[in-house]
Amino acid sequence: MRKLLLSLSGICIVGCLIGQSSFDENFTSAGNVGLTVNNFGVIGNSFNGSFDVQGFPSCEYPRGTGIEHLFDGGLWIGARINNSTVAVTTGAVDASTGYTTGRSGYEFSAAVGSTLRERSSLYDSPNYDPAAISHQDLVADFSDSSVFVPGTSIQILDHLNPLGVSVHMETYNWNYAFANFFVILNFRITNNSSNTLDSLYLGYWTDAVVRNVNITQPGGSAFFNKGGNGYIDTLHLAYEFDAKGDTLYTQSYIGTKFLGSENKFGFQHPQLNPFLRGHYTTWQFNNSNDPIYFFPQDDNARYAKMYSGLNYFAPPQQDWETQIRPSLKAASNRTYLMSVGPYATLAPGESIDLAYAIICAKRREDGRYIAEDTDEQKANLIQNAQWAQRAYNGEDGNFNGILDPGEDKDNNGVITRFILPSPPSIPKIKIVPNNHQIDVYWSNNSEASIDPISNKADFEGYRIYKTAVGFDVKDVVDISKELKLSASYDKPGNALFYDTDFTSVRLGAPVTFTGDTTKYYYKYTFDKVQNGWQHAIAVTAFDEGDKVNNLESLESSPLANMVRAFPGKPGNDGFENGDPFVYPNPYYAGAGWEGASTFEEDRKIMFANLPSECEVRIYTVAGDLVDQFNHEQAYVGDDIRWFGTYSDTETTKFAGGEHAWDLLSKDNQIIARGIYMFSVKDKTSGKIFKGKFVVVK
């Protein structure tokens, strides 16, 4: 049985040990890939079965769907020490429960006190840092030099021959709609030993698992043996897809792509250096018997896997194109390694830069209902991989490793990598729900945006998006697809789009709100919307496009400023606007907005027309107190489970006079059917209102 999750006691033990060794982790959240990263360089979290206890996604795409793509992964470095002893340092290997402190194969460690730092290039981010590369950078430093877990007496098993390297890791992700499907892993590897590392190979190992954990919970070999695999030689891209598992609910790919490297001799890539090769190899998880697909269990075997990829050195009587490559599409339980080398010697004190990308993509429909890995099905994966490469290339537009005339956009004399053409900056928005109405305000900050590639102020217009009623109660929700275009406005007179101009949405004078210094210049109103239901809303800005650089119009991501609005009654202070009430009333076994969940904790009714600050008590007809809660104007739904299952309280906005209740008693017991009384006490005026509602089950 593979990758069984640890018991709670096991997690506690691991947590205690990790705490001594400066363990730190976070996950990528700027884009649409939720990838856990820790300060030892391990990606993925083994589906929370080992070292992650915070509920982070492992490699979820799209974020919020429950579609996971990765168990874990890590950097591999192999070399001959002083042209003699073979040594390989692995960041992660086949393991039934992923990383645990001191486990064999997890050979990088971080110094005591080391953390995973976060920084952002977004000016309004609390993590803004002018040194940031992307909308969210995660930065860590670790090494393979210690044979003991720093700060403990725990030996790292089988790590007897360190290379003596340190690694500075930076991960990048963006919220751009055209780039929110990949995470770049950028490494600087430095030889801190007194030895020369010869015949150097660098690689990234990935244990990809594409399954929907909302449909099928992780656990047991049957969960993990459904993956199909492949390798695209021209892109240096290894990938996996769900070949036979939850295929109707996991229509996506994950890929690991080599982007490029630089050492003392300059830019290094197999496309430019004929002596450098990209090697792809794969093996059955933890298999020691298969003559081809065996798990390498010592440094010599691991080094051999790094320099003898199946795409170059197919075994006897096996042809890569006609036999091995087609067979990998069949469902199985594999891990894979994408390595590059050999590099020239890495002498003491020298460094080499290396970049990979973790890429996710939706399977493109080709009329088939099952995953067959056709060229059409993986077309989005290829397109997304090309965008990741473009991000790495930066100013090196023709990918030759030389700063050619006209490429030095920032005039610093060197190739600047990891830059993308940029849509206008994200509009700052203010959402104000009201009774059957949602007002959308936004600022004009996007209009001064300068594209980093063209150096032009190329703002063109705005688009407003909203979801349909009931979008949130489906089995699988991809919010980026649920947002539908409601309106679009663009500059008049240039014949680029519809020339609708901004007259109908531009305010006569900008407005501000209490506690918010932003000036809002535009307003759009959604009328006749249903109270109590969730409506996700976003405003984007788009540019003119760039014919010189062959770029279509780029648009900011609607996920970047999306707000989940619940229209309803505003604050009813002193009961001046009528009596408080409950809806739906009667409540018949469930409400339409509750979705497919069978958990009693995911029930919800709404108390409406409440004062802005009040106390609500619920009683049986016999006068027994069932539950009570305090309502505030700033209520966001964080007191019941429904919002954790179907919404996001960090972006939720209510009208001010409504509050949800989960139909559970103060002791979290399921209430019986019948008539219930409730009282509402206005904390400001002291007035009390009494009413009733009915529960029918």
XYZ file of C-alpha atoms in Angstrom:
697
model
C 0.000 0.000 0.000
C 1.381 3.359 -1.039
C 1.484 6.723 0.714
C -0.824 5.950 3.593
C -1.492 9.072 5.608
C -0.009 9.396 9.088
C -2.161 9.077 12.165
C -2.793 12.173 14.256
C -0.227 11.003 16.769
C 2.282 10.560 13.951
C 1.645 14.086 12.756
C 2.172 15.411 16.262
C 5.519 13.662 16.539
C 6.624 14.964 13.162
C 5.488 18.454 14.065
C 7.548 18.411 17.271
C 10.691 17.361 15.434
C 10.148 19.841 12.626
C 9.697 22.615 15.147
C 13.258 22.042 16.352
C 14.682 22.258 12.835
C 13.197 25.586 11.699
C 10.598 24.076 9.404
C 8.596 26.706 7.517
C 6.148 26.502 4.634
C 3.684 28.485 2.575
C 1.760 28.036 -0.643
C 1.541 29.990 -3.865
C -1.635 32.054 -3.956
C -1.109 34.905 -6.433
C -2.003 32.749 -9.412
C -4.390 29.847 -9.928
C -1.962 27.137 -8.764
C -1.865 26.449 -5.025
C 1.580 24.826 -4.579
C 2.981 24.160 -1.106
C 6.672 25.096 -0.782
C 8.880 24.677 2.276
C 12.243 26.069 3.315
C 13.962 22.726 2.639
C 13.103 23.088 -1.052
C 10.394 20.417 -1.051
C 7.239 21.176 -3.033
C 3.871 19.553 -2.379
C 2.684 18.413 1.030
C 1.928 14.708 0.571
C -1.770 15.640 0.839
C -1.275 16.792 4.425
C -0.214 13.303 5.431
C 3.244 14.101 6.687
C 4.705 17.510 7.354
C 1.878 19.903 6.485
C -0.683 20.421 9.218
C -2.100 23.765 8.055
C -4.483 22.532 5.406
C -2.516 24.010 2.512
C -3.163 22.706 -1.013
C -0.443 20.424 -2.319
C -0.597 21.473 -5.972
C -4.211 22.424 -6.538
C -5.338 23.727 -9.920
C -7.543 25.593 -10.347
C -7.325 26.767 -6.763
C -10.432 25.938 -4.777
C -11.511 22.945 -6.892
C -9.933 20.105 -4.912
C -8.132 18.906 -8.047
C -4.621 18.036 -6.841
C -1.625 17.329 -9.046
C 1.343 16.539 -6.837
C 2.369 14.403 -3.892
C 5.792 16.022 -3.529
C 8.950 16.887 -5.460
C 12.479 18.123 -5.051
C 15.794 19.157 -6.579
C 18.430 16.515 -7.451
C 22.161 17.319 -7.805
C 24.607 14.647 -8.944
C 28.345 14.837 -9.575
C 31.712 13.133 -9.286
C 33.686 14.591 -6.393
C 37.181 15.445 -7.621
C 36.425 13.321 -10.682
C 36.166 10.249 -8.499
C 33.430 9.429 -5.985
C 29.858 9.639 -7.239
C 27.479 11.539 -4.957
C 23.857 12.565 -5.469
C 21.910 14.885 -3.175
C 18.158 14.434 -3.448
C 15.591 16.931 -2.239
C 12.836 14.299 -2.280
C 12.427 10.659 -3.299
C 9.812 7.911 -3.322
C 8.371 7.760 0.203
C 5.118 6.315 1.472
C 4.260 9.380 3.580
C 6.397 12.098 2.023
C 8.812 14.138 4.107
C 9.445 13.413 7.764
C 12.353 14.689 9.811
C 15.531 12.780 9.013
C 13.944 10.562 6.368
C 16.274 8.968 3.846
C 16.311 10.763 0.491
C 15.284 14.179 1.881
C 18.834 15.452 2.121
C 18.552 19.240 2.180
C 18.114 21.054 5.463
C 17.799 24.629 6.639
C 19.795 26.315 9.376
C 18.144 26.915 12.743
C 16.205 30.167 12.489
C 15.839 29.931 8.718
C 12.429 30.829 7.317
C 10.550 30.855 4.041
C 10.309 34.546 3.169
C 7.518 36.072 1.120
C 7.759 39.189 -1.020
C 5.645 40.773 -3.737
C 6.051 43.168 -6.642
C 2.515 44.485 -6.049
C 2.631 47.939 -4.477
C -0.473 47.380 -2.380
C 0.703 44.057 -0.966
C 1.784 43.908 2.701
C 4.778 41.928 1.407
C 5.792 44.528 -1.179
C 9.533 44.475 -1.822
C 11.284 46.302 -4.682
C 13.506 43.227 -5.072
C 10.504 40.993 -5.793
C 10.297 39.327 -9.190
C 6.660 38.239 -9.287
C 3.367 38.963 -7.594
C 4.365 36.430 -4.926
C 7.928 35.241 -4.404
C 8.722 32.551 -1.838
C 12.415 32.617 -0.920
C 14.507 30.129 1.076
C 18.103 29.043 1.685
C 19.152 25.486 2.460
C 22.098 23.143 1.955
C 23.106 19.500 1.882
C 26.161 19.967 4.130
C 24.677 18.708 7.382
C 24.307 15.005 8.053
C 22.115 15.822 11.059
C 18.882 17.789 11.072
C 20.034 21.237 12.265
C 19.150 21.903 15.887
C 18.561 18.219 16.633
C 20.559 15.035 17.153
C 18.552 13.317 14.417
C 20.703 11.900 11.663
C 19.520 12.320 8.059
C 19.397 8.675 7.042
C 21.768 7.489 4.300
C 23.124 11.012 3.794
C 26.763 10.078 4.352
C 28.399 11.815 1.395
C 27.199 15.435 1.032
C 28.300 17.422 -2.003
C 28.787 20.491 0.162
C 26.429 22.727 -1.796
C 24.135 25.510 -0.669
C 20.969 26.457 -2.552
C 19.203 29.783 -2.757
C 15.663 29.098 -3.986
C 13.109 31.579 -5.243
C 9.674 30.589 -6.515
C 7.619 32.958 -8.664
C 3.946 33.132 -9.549
C 1.779 35.815 -11.152
C -1.917 36.641 -11.156
C -2.030 37.487 -14.881
C -4.734 35.479 -16.652
C -2.180 34.400 -19.277
C 0.381 33.295 -16.667
C -1.498 32.137 -13.573
C -1.074 28.438 -14.373
C 2.620 27.955 -13.600
C 5.091 28.379 -10.754
C 8.747 28.971 -11.567
C 11.420 27.392 -9.355
C 14.671 29.334 -9.618
C 17.816 28.005 -7.917
C 21.333 29.290 -7.382
C 23.563 26.354 -6.427
C 26.942 27.169 -4.878
C 29.818 24.793 -4.166
C 30.792 25.582 -0.575
C 33.133 22.620 -0.228
C 36.874 22.380 -0.893
C 36.213 19.790 -3.601
C 35.614 20.194 -7.310
C 32.335 18.796 -8.591
C 32.846 17.202 -12.011
C 30.377 15.828 -14.575
C 27.587 17.738 -12.890
C 23.955 16.820 -13.544
C 21.017 18.841 -12.251
C 17.463 17.602 -12.177
C 13.993 17.938 -10.755
C 12.152 14.872 -9.482
C 8.358 14.926 -9.296
C 5.821 12.550 -7.808
C 2.800 13.783 -9.724
C -0.683 12.553 -8.822
C -3.665 14.031 -10.672
C -6.832 13.279 -8.717
C -9.841 15.126 -7.333
C -9.655 14.837 -3.548
C -13.253 16.053 -3.242
C -14.331 12.957 -5.143
C -11.748 10.407 -3.973
C -9.822 10.823 -0.736
C -6.077 10.061 -0.775
C -5.044 6.710 0.660
C -3.990 3.288 -0.573
C -2.324 2.243 -3.800
C -5.577 2.437 -5.786
C -5.576 6.210 -5.368
C -2.088 6.610 -6.830
C -1.949 4.133 -9.721
C -4.094 6.036 -12.219
C -1.501 8.355 -13.762
C -0.502 8.477 -17.414
C 2.811 10.078 -18.367
C 4.658 11.647 -21.258
C 7.605 13.747 -22.337
C 7.809 16.448 -25.011
C 11.438 16.510 -26.143
C 11.378 19.895 -27.860
C 10.040 21.585 -24.729
C 12.042 19.537 -22.197
C 8.702 18.951 -20.514
C 7.740 15.877 -18.475
C 4.075 15.557 -17.557
C 1.290 13.487 -16.007
C -2.490 13.261 -16.345
C -5.275 11.188 -14.805
C -5.592 8.264 -17.206
C -8.100 6.120 -15.358
C -9.226 7.631 -12.060
C -11.495 10.637 -11.619
C -11.152 11.581 -15.270
C -14.507 13.340 -15.492
C -13.448 15.542 -12.571
C -9.704 15.863 -13.272
C -9.429 17.132 -16.798
C -5.982 18.616 -16.373
C -2.244 18.069 -16.713
C 0.794 18.811 -14.580
C 4.208 19.275 -16.179
C 7.790 19.807 -15.001
C 9.775 21.865 -17.518
C 13.450 22.746 -17.690
C 13.726 26.448 -18.562
C 17.431 27.223 -18.618
C 20.662 27.597 -16.680
C 23.671 29.882 -16.415
C 27.187 29.214 -15.142
C 30.628 30.775 -15.496
C 30.473 30.165 -19.257
C 27.159 31.957 -19.664
C 23.726 30.752 -20.701
C 23.401 26.968 -20.960
C 20.588 25.077 -22.657
C 20.433 21.876 -24.752
C 19.106 23.900 -27.705
C 22.333 25.932 -27.769
C 24.939 23.578 -26.326
C 25.228 20.251 -28.210
C 27.103 18.684 -25.275
C 24.241 19.399 -22.869
C 21.290 17.032 -22.895
C 17.870 16.945 -21.322
C 17.198 13.487 -19.870
C 13.770 12.105 -19.031
C 13.358 8.994 -16.941
C 10.510 7.460 -14.975
C 10.038 4.490 -12.696
C 7.367 2.552 -10.860
C 6.936 3.918 -7.375
C 9.291 2.154 -4.948
C 9.856 -0.711 -7.411
C 13.133 -2.614 -7.030
C 12.477 -5.460 -9.492
C 11.565 -4.021 -12.891
C 14.713 -3.988 -15.087
C 13.734 -0.673 -16.712
C 11.369 1.147 -14.367
C 13.145 0.519 -11.048
C 13.500 2.984 -8.186
C 17.204 3.936 -7.788
C 18.126 3.327 -4.136
C 21.748 4.447 -3.907
C 23.881 7.271 -5.290
C 25.361 5.274 -8.162
C 21.908 4.178 -9.370
C 20.510 7.696 -8.993
C 23.409 9.231 -10.881
C 22.874 6.692 -13.667
C 19.234 7.724 -13.911
C 20.345 11.366 -14.228
C 22.704 10.769 -17.164
C 20.882 7.965 -18.984
C 17.390 9.200 -19.720
C 15.015 6.861 -21.512
C 14.715 9.381 -24.341
C 18.435 8.982 -25.150
C 19.354 5.568 -23.810
C 16.423 3.239 -24.262
C 17.205 -0.268 -22.969
C 17.951 -3.125 -25.394
C 14.999 -4.327 -27.466
C 13.048 -1.181 -26.455
C 12.527 1.774 -28.762
C 11.783 5.174 -27.192
C 9.398 6.397 -29.881
C 7.478 3.249 -30.777
C 7.487 1.318 -27.500
C 8.414 3.241 -24.369
C 6.705 6.569 -25.072
C 3.316 5.005 -26.044
C 3.385 2.641 -23.047
C 3.708 5.536 -20.594
C 0.181 6.726 -21.422
C -1.284 3.682 -19.667
C -2.399 4.201 -16.067
C 0.259 3.337 -13.513
C 1.997 4.490 -10.338
C 5.098 6.348 -11.531
C 7.395 9.161 -10.527
C 9.612 10.983 -13.004
C 12.893 12.880 -13.240
C 13.809 15.637 -15.714
C 17.606 16.157 -15.560
C 20.128 18.171 -17.571
C 23.885 17.741 -18.018
C 26.749 17.245 -18.024
C 27.901 20.693 -16.935
C 31.530 21.714 -16.678
C 33.236 21.534 -13.332
C 31.838 23.475 -10.416
C 34.930 24.533 -8.485
C 34.908 25.624 -4.830
C 33.099 28.948 -4.500
C 31.481 28.779 -7.946
C 27.735 28.897 -8.590
C 25.302 27.778 -11.255
C 21.774 29.089 -11.803
C 19.008 26.696 -12.735
C 15.286 27.187 -13.414
C 12.373 24.801 -13.744
C 8.633 25.422 -13.958
C 5.716 23.484 -12.511
C 2.960 23.914 -15.098
C -0.733 23.055 -14.907
C -3.220 23.085 -17.759
C -6.811 22.139 -18.465
C -7.220 19.294 -20.923
C -8.499 20.698 -24.198
C -11.686 19.056 -25.388
C -11.336 16.966 -28.531
C -14.643 15.117 -28.563
C -13.368 12.267 -26.374
C -14.735 11.726 -22.884
C -11.615 10.010 -21.590
C -8.001 11.107 -21.309
C -6.022 9.674 -24.224
C -3.232 12.281 -24.282
C -3.912 13.277 -27.871
C -2.134 16.258 -29.395
C -5.345 18.243 -29.076
C -5.882 17.285 -25.440
C -2.439 18.542 -24.417
C -2.528 21.689 -26.564
C -3.174 23.898 -23.511
C -0.275 22.265 -21.675
C 2.040 23.119 -24.560
C 0.746 26.683 -24.731
C 1.143 27.146 -20.973
C 4.663 25.722 -21.099
C 5.556 28.240 -23.792
C 4.326 31.064 -21.547
C 6.505 29.754 -18.708
C 9.485 29.729 -21.049
C 8.673 33.234 -22.162
C 8.632 34.389 -18.547
C 12.078 32.888 -18.026
C 13.470 34.333 -21.249
C 12.582 37.879 -20.209
C 14.625 40.293 -22.305
C 16.247 37.419 -24.216
C 13.555 37.556 -26.858
C 15.255 35.290 -29.395
C 16.519 32.860 -26.737
C 20.182 32.968 -27.693
C 21.599 33.919 -24.301
C 22.954 37.213 -25.666
C 21.655 40.722 -25.034
C 21.024 41.796 -28.611
C 20.336 45.386 -29.721
C 16.899 46.546 -28.619
C 16.466 43.838 -25.969
C 17.784 45.774 -22.961
C 14.441 47.201 -21.853
C 15.666 48.283 -18.410
C 19.032 49.596 -19.675
C 21.111 47.704 -17.104
C 23.485 46.043 -19.570
C 22.551 42.429 -18.764
C 19.714 40.071 -19.654
C 16.892 40.502 -17.166
C 14.947 37.278 -16.890
C 11.595 36.462 -15.336
C 9.639 39.331 -16.818
C 6.380 39.140 -18.685
C 4.410 41.536 -20.814
C 2.036 43.121 -18.373
C -1.641 44.020 -18.605
C -2.685 47.214 -16.843
C -2.527 47.119 -13.059
C -5.469 45.576 -11.227
C -8.283 48.060 -10.630
C -8.973 48.772 -6.975
C -12.621 47.946 -6.356
C -15.269 48.529 -3.707
C -18.332 46.305 -3.592
C -21.446 47.554 -1.795
C -24.281 44.988 -1.544
C -27.787 46.267 -0.891
C -31.359 45.071 -1.135
C -31.589 43.152 -4.455
C -28.708 45.302 -5.681
C -24.901 45.306 -5.836
C -22.968 48.503 -6.536
C -19.479 48.097 -7.988
C -17.013 50.993 -7.663
C -13.478 51.088 -9.041
C -10.551 53.470 -9.183
C -8.604 54.759 -12.194
C -5.188 53.435 -11.115
C -5.006 51.101 -14.151
C -4.954 54.000 -16.581
C -1.370 55.028 -15.741
C 0.096 51.542 -16.235
C 3.293 51.145 -18.281
C 3.962 47.838 -20.035
C 7.478 46.581 -19.130
C 8.101 45.183 -22.613
C 6.850 48.021 -24.841
C 7.431 50.809 -22.274
C 4.099 52.276 -23.387
C 1.068 53.476 -21.438
C -1.341 51.211 -23.317
C -4.468 51.082 -21.138
C -7.589 50.501 -23.226
C -10.589 49.671 -21.041
C -12.436 47.821 -18.264
C -14.517 44.660 -18.041
C -16.983 43.716 -15.290
C -17.636 40.057 -14.464
C -20.209 38.279 -12.298
C -21.188 34.698 -11.578
C -24.647 33.282 -12.075
C -26.860 32.404 -9.107
C -25.979 28.979 -7.721
C -22.497 28.757 -9.225
C -21.060 27.844 -5.821
C -23.013 24.668 -5.099
C -21.672 22.455 -7.888
C -19.490 19.424 -7.204
C -16.466 21.058 -8.850
C -16.247 24.841 -9.156
C -13.638 26.550 -11.336
C -14.329 30.137 -10.379
C -12.352 31.505 -13.331
C -14.848 29.816 -15.665
C -17.905 30.715 -13.616
C -17.211 34.459 -13.929
C -19.165 35.711 -16.943
C -18.671 39.020 -18.727
C -21.405 41.482 -17.781
C -20.145 44.715 -19.343
C -17.147 46.177 -21.164
C -16.016 49.780 -21.647
C -13.070 51.032 -23.692
C -11.538 54.137 -25.165
C -13.472 55.721 -28.030
C -12.014 56.664 -31.367
C -9.239 54.099 -31.882
C -11.371 51.341 -33.471
C -9.633 48.650 -31.412
C -12.671 47.200 -29.642
C -16.211 48.589 -29.347
C -15.392 52.261 -28.668
C -18.094 52.302 -26.006
C -16.319 55.008 -23.929
C -16.807 55.399 -20.160
C -19.605 57.950 -19.980
C -22.248 55.639 -18.530
C -20.052 54.440 -15.657
C -17.850 57.455 -14.892
C -18.954 59.379 -11.795
C -19.267 63.151 -11.904
C -16.768 63.342 -9.044
C -14.754 60.581 -7.352
C -16.149 59.142 -4.119
C -14.455 57.747 -1.022
C -15.662 55.503 1.795
C -15.131 55.604 5.529
C -11.772 54.113 6.439
C -10.712 53.924 2.781
C -8.672 56.704 1.183
C -8.974 55.316 -2.353
C -10.817 57.560 -4.785
C -13.354 55.667 -6.884
C -14.090 57.185 -10.295
C -16.452 54.581 -11.752
C -19.660 52.824 -10.717
C -21.656 49.943 -12.183
C -24.840 48.544 -10.617
C -26.300 45.052 -10.752
C -30.071 45.340 -10.218
C -32.693 42.713 -9.395
C -30.211 40.248 -7.924
C -31.403 37.631 -5.452
C -30.832 38.365 -1.790
C -28.984 35.814 0.307
C -27.236 34.190 -2.653
C -23.535 34.494 -3.362
C -22.448 36.575 -6.366
C -18.737 36.686 -7.210
C -17.783 39.959 -8.919
C -14.559 41.241 -10.472
C -13.363 44.206 -12.530
C -10.418 43.863 -14.914
C -8.395 46.281 -17.017
C -7.134 45.434 -20.493
C -4.636 47.051 -22.833
C -4.408 47.837 -26.546
C -2.173 44.907 -27.444
C 1.258 45.229 -29.002
C 1.595 44.592 -32.736
C 5.356 45.229 -32.659
C 5.894 42.391 -30.172
C 3.072 40.297 -31.675
C 0.989 40.429 -28.492
C -2.772 40.369 -28.345
C -4.556 42.594 -25.859
C -3.698 41.538 -22.297
C -6.169 41.640 -19.419
C -5.593 41.664 -15.675
C -6.794 38.583 -13.824
C -10.402 38.668 -12.591
C -9.296 36.466 -9.689
C -6.988 39.208 -8.412
C -9.703 41.511 -7.053
C -12.735 39.226 -7.005
C -15.231 39.834 -4.196
C -18.031 37.498 -3.097
C -21.083 39.674 -2.481
C -24.296 38.700 -0.677
C -27.039 41.236 -1.458
C -29.632 41.719 1.243
C -31.179 44.148 3.657
C -28.901 46.914 4.988
C -28.551 47.684 8.691
C -31.981 48.381 10.230
C -31.028 50.442 13.268
C -33.859 50.940 15.732
C -36.079 48.760 13.515
C -36.903 51.908 11.532
C -37.226 49.944 8.277
C -39.575 47.218 9.412
C -39.293 44.017 11.393
C -36.417 41.501 11.241
C -37.313 38.193 9.565
C -35.889 34.802 8.569
C -35.669 33.262 5.107
C -36.375 30.735 3.741
C -39.333 30.368 6.091
C -40.504 27.658 6.308
C -37.180 25.885 5.872
C -37.917 22.607 4.036
C -35.104 20.104 4.767
C -32.667 22.306 2.912
C -32.225 25.479 0.899
C -31.113 25.669 -2.719
C -27.986 27.593 -1.789
C -26.707 24.774 0.432
C -25.281 22.717 -2.411
C -24.374 19.056 -2.589
C -22.768 18.759 0.840
C -24.364 16.186 3.131
C -22.815 17.659 6.278
C -25.343 19.135 8.679
C -22.790 21.881 9.418
C -23.258 23.136 5.834
C -26.903 24.151 6.379
C -27.779 27.836 6.257
C -30.730 30.178 6.794
C -30.589 33.967 6.835
C -31.707 36.419 9.514
C -32.508 39.662 7.697
C -33.376 43.296 8.362
C -31.214 43.239 11.477
C -29.774 46.332 13.185
C -26.106 46.963 12.421
C -25.138 45.918 15.963
C -27.459 43.452 17.671
C -27.833 40.221 19.632
C -29.953 37.390 18.226
C -31.315 34.581 20.391
C -33.179 31.481 19.151
C -35.593 29.521 21.390
C -37.887 26.542 21.260
C -41.578 27.252 21.776
C -41.058 25.979 25.341
C -38.630 28.828 25.940
C -35.368 26.799 25.917
C -32.394 28.674 24.469
C -31.203 26.910 21.295
C -28.438 29.265 20.174
C -27.394 32.893 20.150
C -25.006 35.100 18.213
C -23.905 38.711 17.974
C -24.300 40.495 14.673
C -22.084 43.347 13.483
C -22.111 45.572 10.410
C -18.805 44.043 9.278
C -20.105 40.446 9.429
C -18.474 38.186 6.775
C -19.922 34.741 7.557
C -16.925 33.417 9.488
C -19.008 31.886 12.293
C -20.494 28.952 10.362
C -19.004 26.248 8.166
C -21.010 26.968 4.973
C -18.732 29.860 4.066
C -15.624 27.720 4.484
C -17.079 25.097 2.137
C -18.617 27.299 -0.531
C -17.157 30.770 -0.125
C -14.133 32.720 1.111
C -14.611 34.988 4.104
C -11.500 36.986 3.200
C -13.352 38.485 0.222
C -16.974 38.283 1.421
C -19.202 41.384 1.595
C -22.678 41.589 3.155
C -25.200 44.404 3.081
C -24.944 44.925 6.836
C -28.350 43.734 8.003
C -28.131 39.985 7.343
C -26.554 37.097 9.251
C -26.396 33.376 8.436
C -27.163 30.591 10.932
C -26.324 26.886 10.496
C -29.416 25.410 12.252
C -27.245 23.845 14.944
C -27.707 24.381 18.654
C -25.158 26.101 20.849
C -23.853 22.578 21.609
C -23.559 21.838 17.852
C -26.534 19.489 17.941
C -28.901 19.116 14.974
C -32.178 20.881 15.751
C -35.508 19.107 15.432
C -38.284 20.164 13.116
C -40.842 22.519 14.520
C -41.584 26.158 15.323
C -38.778 28.320 16.705
C -38.920 31.737 18.305
C -36.222 34.364 18.001
C -35.453 37.721 19.552
C -33.349 40.568 18.213
C -31.946 43.170 20.590
C -30.626 46.387 19.019
C -27.466 47.117 21.015
C -27.653 50.839 20.270
C -31.302 51.613 21.058
C -32.013 48.703 23.390
C -35.194 47.875 21.478
C -36.180 44.212 21.226
C -38.114 42.463 18.463
C -39.566 38.938 18.667
C -40.451 36.683 15.760
C -40.686 33.042 14.686
C -39.784 30.648 11.894
C -40.546 27.038 10.982
C -38.204 24.148 10.235
C -39.721 21.261 8.243
C -37.554 18.152 7.811
